[in-house]
Amino acid sequence: MAAWSPSGVTRTWKFPSARFFTGKNKIKLGSETLMFTRKRFMGDLVTSALKSYQLSKICASKTSIELREALSTKRAQVDDLKKVTSYSFRTKSGALVKVKVEQKREKYSIMVYVSSLELTGDDKSRLVMVWGVYRSDSSCFLPLDFENSSQDSQTHTTETPFVKSSLSELMLGLEFDGKESPFYLSFHLKLVSGRDPDGQEMLTHRDTDFCIPVGFTAGHPLPLGLSSGPDDDSWNFAFFSRNSTNVVLCLYDDTTTNKPALELDLDPYVNRTGDVWHASIDNTWDFVRYGYRCKETAHSEEDVDVEAEPIVLDPYATVIGKSVSQKFLGSLFKNPSFDWGEDVSPNIPLEKLIVYRLNVKGFTQHKSSKLPSNVAGTFSGVAEKVSHLKTLGVNGVLLEPIFSFSEQKGPYFPFHFFSPMDIYGPSNSLESAVNSMKEMVKKLHSQGIEVLLEVVFTHTTDSGALHGIDDSCYYYKGRANDLDYKSYLNCNYPVVQQLILESLRYWVTEFHVDGFCFINASSLLRGVHGEQLSRPPLVEAITFDPLLAETKLISDCWDPLEMMPKEVRFPHWKQWAELNTRYCRNVRNFLRGRGVLSDLATRICGSGDIFTDGRGPAFSFNYISRNSGLSLVDLVSFSGPELASELSWNCGEEGATNKSAVLQRRLKQIRNFLFIQYISLGIPVLNMGDECGISIKGSPLLESRKPFNWNLLASAFGTQITQFISFMTSVRERRSDVFQRRNFLKPENIVWYANDQTTPKWEDPTSKFLALEIKSESEEEETASLVEPTEPKSNDLFIGFNASDHPESVILPSLPDGSKWRRLVDTALPFPGFFSVEGETVVVAEEQLQQLIVYEMEPYSCTLFETINATA
């Protein structure tokens, strides 16, 4: 039963006066007469208004007050006309039933007209309406007290006879106190005659009772979710559920209770269009939150306990809040307006990106961040640390999932797709999270930094998400054995596809997000029955959606549930970039002394085996470590049997050690990883904490991660690695003609070497040295490849990689007179000499050996040389 009014609808229910129905000189309220009255009234109104306007121009000083009062009165009358709602039905016998609900001040007048129905010639033949009212349960009418009639004490129904109007219609009228609304008037017709005194029951063409909403209207099926009426004077609720036989709209007038103040059992005929249930309610009510109960056909006839059905959250709610029982419900309050000022996306070309992946909470949660407690671990905290991002040379942040998620399972298990996680707001509320995120985006944009979001649309948390709405549509329930009980979303099912598209559009338009990285992207290729699709509708729709046209789209085939294969051929339409898993695996293998040289060469040059399909190296997002798996420090410190899949190497001793040789080897390997990442064609993706050496003691588990310790930035390790990253960023920018390209390097501009300038043994697993010379392009070639004319055009590069445990004597390519090599990086040298700082260069020592230049490379080291003018 509803908790709206303790007494139910128990006030006096007054019926219309007989003057509505009989007598030639009485007022007629048939549909034709009512239409005529409206037209005549509107004509009088327009004529009157025009006359008043003309008069006001002549005697404005005398009539301004009277005119305003007159127009105000007329507007009020027009508003009354707007509050008339009509409904039409057909009976199974073909009779037409029209119902008009009119609100007049604090009353609701209901007129019911029946036409195309012939009564028998019997004098006792008459038509009766058997009616009752309900709210939360259409099978249970509410008891009423009213004048001049009687109600069946068991069924709580009332019989009211129709009268015949002069328009050959049957009609009757009812009037209800507006204070008792909203509710449903439910009725069926009964044709009584002398031959059949019990009467013949007449139902709708669907063989159901007629149901009329009073105090609210049918509403509209689109847009889904909560929206405002045309005059911002009502709320429209629209909710998809194909397989529910009943949907109950639950409204709350208090945030401190778990019991709805009002429940409306939506009528399947009036309040349903296709698979969408909808209703519109005046926003003058004091409701603050809402949810839905869904009943499916699987319930037995004995299962009549409506309250046993859980109340579910509207998937499209943009503002949500917690109830007393920590259950999330949709809010009827709008997000407060936000002043974006002159905010504009940096719109950084893809090839120019340098990305930093971070967790919003973990980035500033640690006390070492020295932020106020209400700012630490929030979007505001990220904004406060923008200077650190600038120091690293970052121009894009990739935020781990920030959609509302299960705190027990973590950010990769969302339960809602239209709201940021409340704990990321300064006051742990959704409103503060929304404002805090917008302020963060605005500040990062002002500093030339784009905001990219990791998003999870392939699965949800195990309960409290879309469960209980329509599981067979939203999930793979009963469709794919391997996905059946994993809370996997049926992404290419039309309603799920629409939900995902609307969510992406919302984050772009409401929060000014610059791009998305789709976690577990391989599951986006699943069809509605779990089959693999070569052209998935969702991916194609995202690709060509106009509101998403300027956003960066990145696929990441990492699966938090570890069910799908790591690599797939992802359809891209020349728009989608990819987190390059092969890059990570091949670079790790090379630096631990495994793998073959051909794999490393392919990754350095932009992964042509993946991106020569109409894209280019800029579509490769290159990472060494990520939030799942080993951190960069642990990657060179732990390599036990349980970590075989991590492709790590402990550099000679497992875990913590005091051995200087092992520590030096680890430090060189960390430099090597970062060096290779930044000189590779593609987009470097740095993981939070790697710049300061955060370790999780060899655990690859996501839940084992530690918050960012800002004190570590001042350590010897943090200082040199941060400076090295900043330096490598500047090298990439200065030599964007090589390292920041949309197109692959031309083969004629690359020369590969073994240590003695012979051809490398590409597929020999014992070969652990590789070098390449990159020749500068001619001015014409640079112009053709869209390189900015201000970039250098005449300096060659030489890069060497030694993954062996012994030194290598490297012969550098001969140079023409007037040129010489300068060393920019040698990861084997001590800090700060292992890279040139602030433009300081190191000239390579020359040893005359058959007129060749020889450079000694230490074990486990990388080098970078650049040509300069000999007079420099």
Coordinates of N, CA, C and O in Angstrom, one line a residue, residues 29 31 34 38 83-90 96-102 108-115 129 162 169-174 176 184-189 204 209-214 269-270:
L29 N -21.7 19.9 -22.0 CA -20.2 19.7 -22.0 C -19.8 18.5 -22.8 O -18.9 17.8 -22.4
S31 N -18.1 16.7 -26.2 CA -16.8 17.0 -26.7 C -17.0 18.1 -27.8 O -16.1 19.0 -27.9
L34 N -17.6 21.5 -26.1 CA -16.4 21.9 -25.4 C -15.4 22.5 -26.4 O -14.8 23.5 -26.2
R38 N -13.9 26.3 -26.5 CA -12.5 26.7 -26.5 C -12.2 27.7 -27.7 O -11.5 28.7 -27.5
K83 N -4.7 22.5 -18.9 CA -4.7 21.4 -18.0 C -5.8 20.4 -18.3 O -6.3 19.7 -17.4
V84 N -6.2 20.3 -19.5 CA -7.1 19.3 -19.9 C -6.4 18.2 -20.7 O -5.6 18.5 -21.6
T85 N -6.6 17.0 -20.3 CA -5.9 15.9 -20.9 C -7.0 14.9 -21.4 O -7.9 14.6 -20.7
S86 N -6.8 14.4 -22.6 CA -7.8 13.5 -23.2 C -7.2 12.1 -23.4 O -6.0 12.0 -23.7
Y87 N -8.0 11.1 -23.3 CA -7.6 9.7 -23.6 C -8.7 9.0 -24.4 O -9.9 9.3 -24.2
S88 N -8.3 8.2 -25.3 CA -9.2 7.4 -26.1 C -9.0 5.9 -26.1 O -7.8 5.5 -26.0
F89 N -10.1 5.2 -26.0 CA -10.0 3.7 -26.0 C -11.0 3.1 -26.9 O -12.0 3.8 -27.4
R90 N -10.9 1.8 -27.3 CA -11.8 1.1 -28.0 C -12.2 -0.2 -27.2 O -11.3 -0.8 -26.5
L96 N -16.4 3.4 -28.9 CA -15.3 4.4 -28.6 C -15.6 5.0 -27.3 O -16.7 5.5 -27.0
V97 N -14.5 5.0 -26.4 CA -14.6 5.6 -25.1 C -13.6 6.7 -25.0 O -12.4 6.5 -25.3
K98 N -14.1 7.9 -24.7 CA -13.2 9.1 -24.6 C -13.3 9.6 -23.2 O -14.4 9.7 -22.6
V99 N -12.1 9.9 -22.6 CA -12.1 10.4 -21.2 C -11.3 11.7 -21.2 O -10.2 11.8 -21.8
K100 N -11.9 12.7 -20.6 CA -11.2 14.0 -20.4 C -11.0 14.3 -18.9 O -12.0 14.3 -18.2
V101 N -9.8 14.6 -18.6 CA -9.5 15.0 -17.2 C -9.1 16.5 -17.2 O -8.2 16.9 -17.9
E102 N -9.8 17.3 -16.4 CA -9.6 18.7 -16.4 C -9.3 19.1 -15.0 O -10.1 18.8 -14.0
Y108 N -10.4 18.0 -9.7 CA -10.2 17.3 -10.9 C -11.6 16.8 -11.4 O -12.3 16.1 -10.7
S109 N -12.0 17.3 -12.6 CA -13.2 16.9 -13.2 C -13.0 15.9 -14.3 O -12.1 16.1 -15.2
I110 N -13.7 14.8 -14.2 CA -13.4 13.7 -15.2 C -14.8 13.5 -16.0 O -15.8 13.2 -15.3
M111 N -14.7 13.6 -17.3 CA -15.9 13.3 -18.1 C -15.6 12.1 -19.0 O -14.5 11.9 -19.6
V112 N -16.5 11.1 -19.0 CA -16.4 9.9 -19.7 C -17.5 9.9 -20.8 O -18.7 10.0 -20.5
Y113 N -17.1 9.7 -22.1 CA -18.0 9.7 -23.2 C -17.9 8.3 -23.9 O -16.8 7.8 -24.1
V114 N -19.1 7.7 -24.2 CA -19.1 6.5 -24.9 C -20.0 6.7 -26.2 O -21.1 7.1 -26.1
S115 N -19.4 6.4 -27.3 CA -20.1 6.5 -28.6 C -20.0 5.2 -29.4 O -19.2 4.3 -29.0
M129 N -20.9 2.4 -15.3 CA -19.4 2.3 -15.1 C -19.1 1.8 -13.7 O -19.6 2.4 -12.7
F162 N -24.5 5.9 -16.8 CA -24.3 6.9 -17.8 C -25.7 7.5 -18.1 O -26.7 6.9 -17.9
E169 N -24.5 10.5 -27.5 CA -23.5 9.9 -26.7 C -24.0 9.6 -25.3 O -24.9 10.2 -24.8
L170 N -23.3 8.6 -24.7 CA -23.5 8.3 -23.3 C -22.4 9.0 -22.5 O -21.2 8.9 -22.9
M171 N -22.7 9.6 -21.4 CA -21.7 10.4 -20.7 C -22.0 10.3 -19.2 O -23.1 10.1 -18.8
L172 N -20.9 10.5 -18.5 CA -21.0 10.7 -17.0 C -19.8 11.6 -16.6 O -18.8 11.7 -17.3
G173 N -20.0 12.1 -15.4 CA -18.9 13.0 -14.9 C -18.6 12.7 -13.4 O -19.5 12.3 -12.7
L174 N -17.4 12.8 -13.1 CA -16.9 12.6 -11.7 C -16.1 13.8 -11.3 O -15.4 14.4 -12.2
F176 N -13.1 15.0 -8.3 CA -12.3 14.6 -7.1 C -11.6 15.8 -6.5 O -11.2 16.7 -7.2
Y184 N -4.9 6.6 -10.0 CA -5.5 6.1 -11.2 C -7.0 5.9 -11.0 O -7.4 5.4 -9.9
L185 N -7.8 6.3 -11.9 CA -9.2 5.9 -12.0 C -9.3 4.7 -12.9 O -8.9 4.8 -14.1
S186 N -9.7 3.6 -12.4 CA -9.8 2.3 -13.1 C -11.2 1.9 -13.2 O -12.0 2.0 -12.2
F187 N -11.7 1.6 -14.4 CA -13.1 1.2 -14.6 C -13.3 0.2 -15.7 O -12.4 0.0 -16.6
H188 N -14.4 -0.5 -15.7 CA -14.9 -1.2 -16.8 C -16.4 -0.9 -17.0 O -17.0 -0.3 -16.1
L189 N -16.9 -1.1 -18.2 CA -18.3 -0.8 -18.4 C -19.2 -2.1 -18.3 O -18.7 -3.2 -18.5
T204 N -11.5 -3.1 -22.5 CA -10.8 -2.5 -23.6 C -10.6 -3.6 -24.7 O -10.8 -4.8 -24.4
D209 N -9.1 -3.5 -17.9 CA -9.9 -2.4 -17.5 C -9.3 -1.1 -18.1 O -8.2 -1.0 -18.5
F210 N -10.2 -0.1 -18.1 CA -9.7 1.3 -18.6 C -9.1 1.9 -17.4 O -9.6 1.9 -16.3
C211 N -7.9 2.6 -17.6 CA -7.1 3.2 -16.6 C -6.8 4.6 -17.0 O -6.3 4.9 -18.0
I212 N -7.1 5.6 -16.1 CA -6.9 7.0 -16.4 C -6.1 7.6 -15.2 O -6.5 7.5 -14.1
P213 N -4.9 8.2 -15.5 CA -4.2 8.9 -14.5 C -4.8 10.2 -14.1 O -5.3 11.0 -15.0
V214 N -4.9 10.5 -12.8 CA -5.5 11.7 -12.3 C -4.4 12.4 -11.4 O -3.9 11.8 -10.5
Y269 N -1.2 0.4 -20.8 CA -1.7 1.0 -22.0 C -1.5 2.5 -22.1 O -1.0 3.0 -23.1
V270 N -1.8 3.2 -21.0 CA -1.7 4.6 -21.0 C -0.3 5.1 -20.8 O 0.2 6.0 -21.5

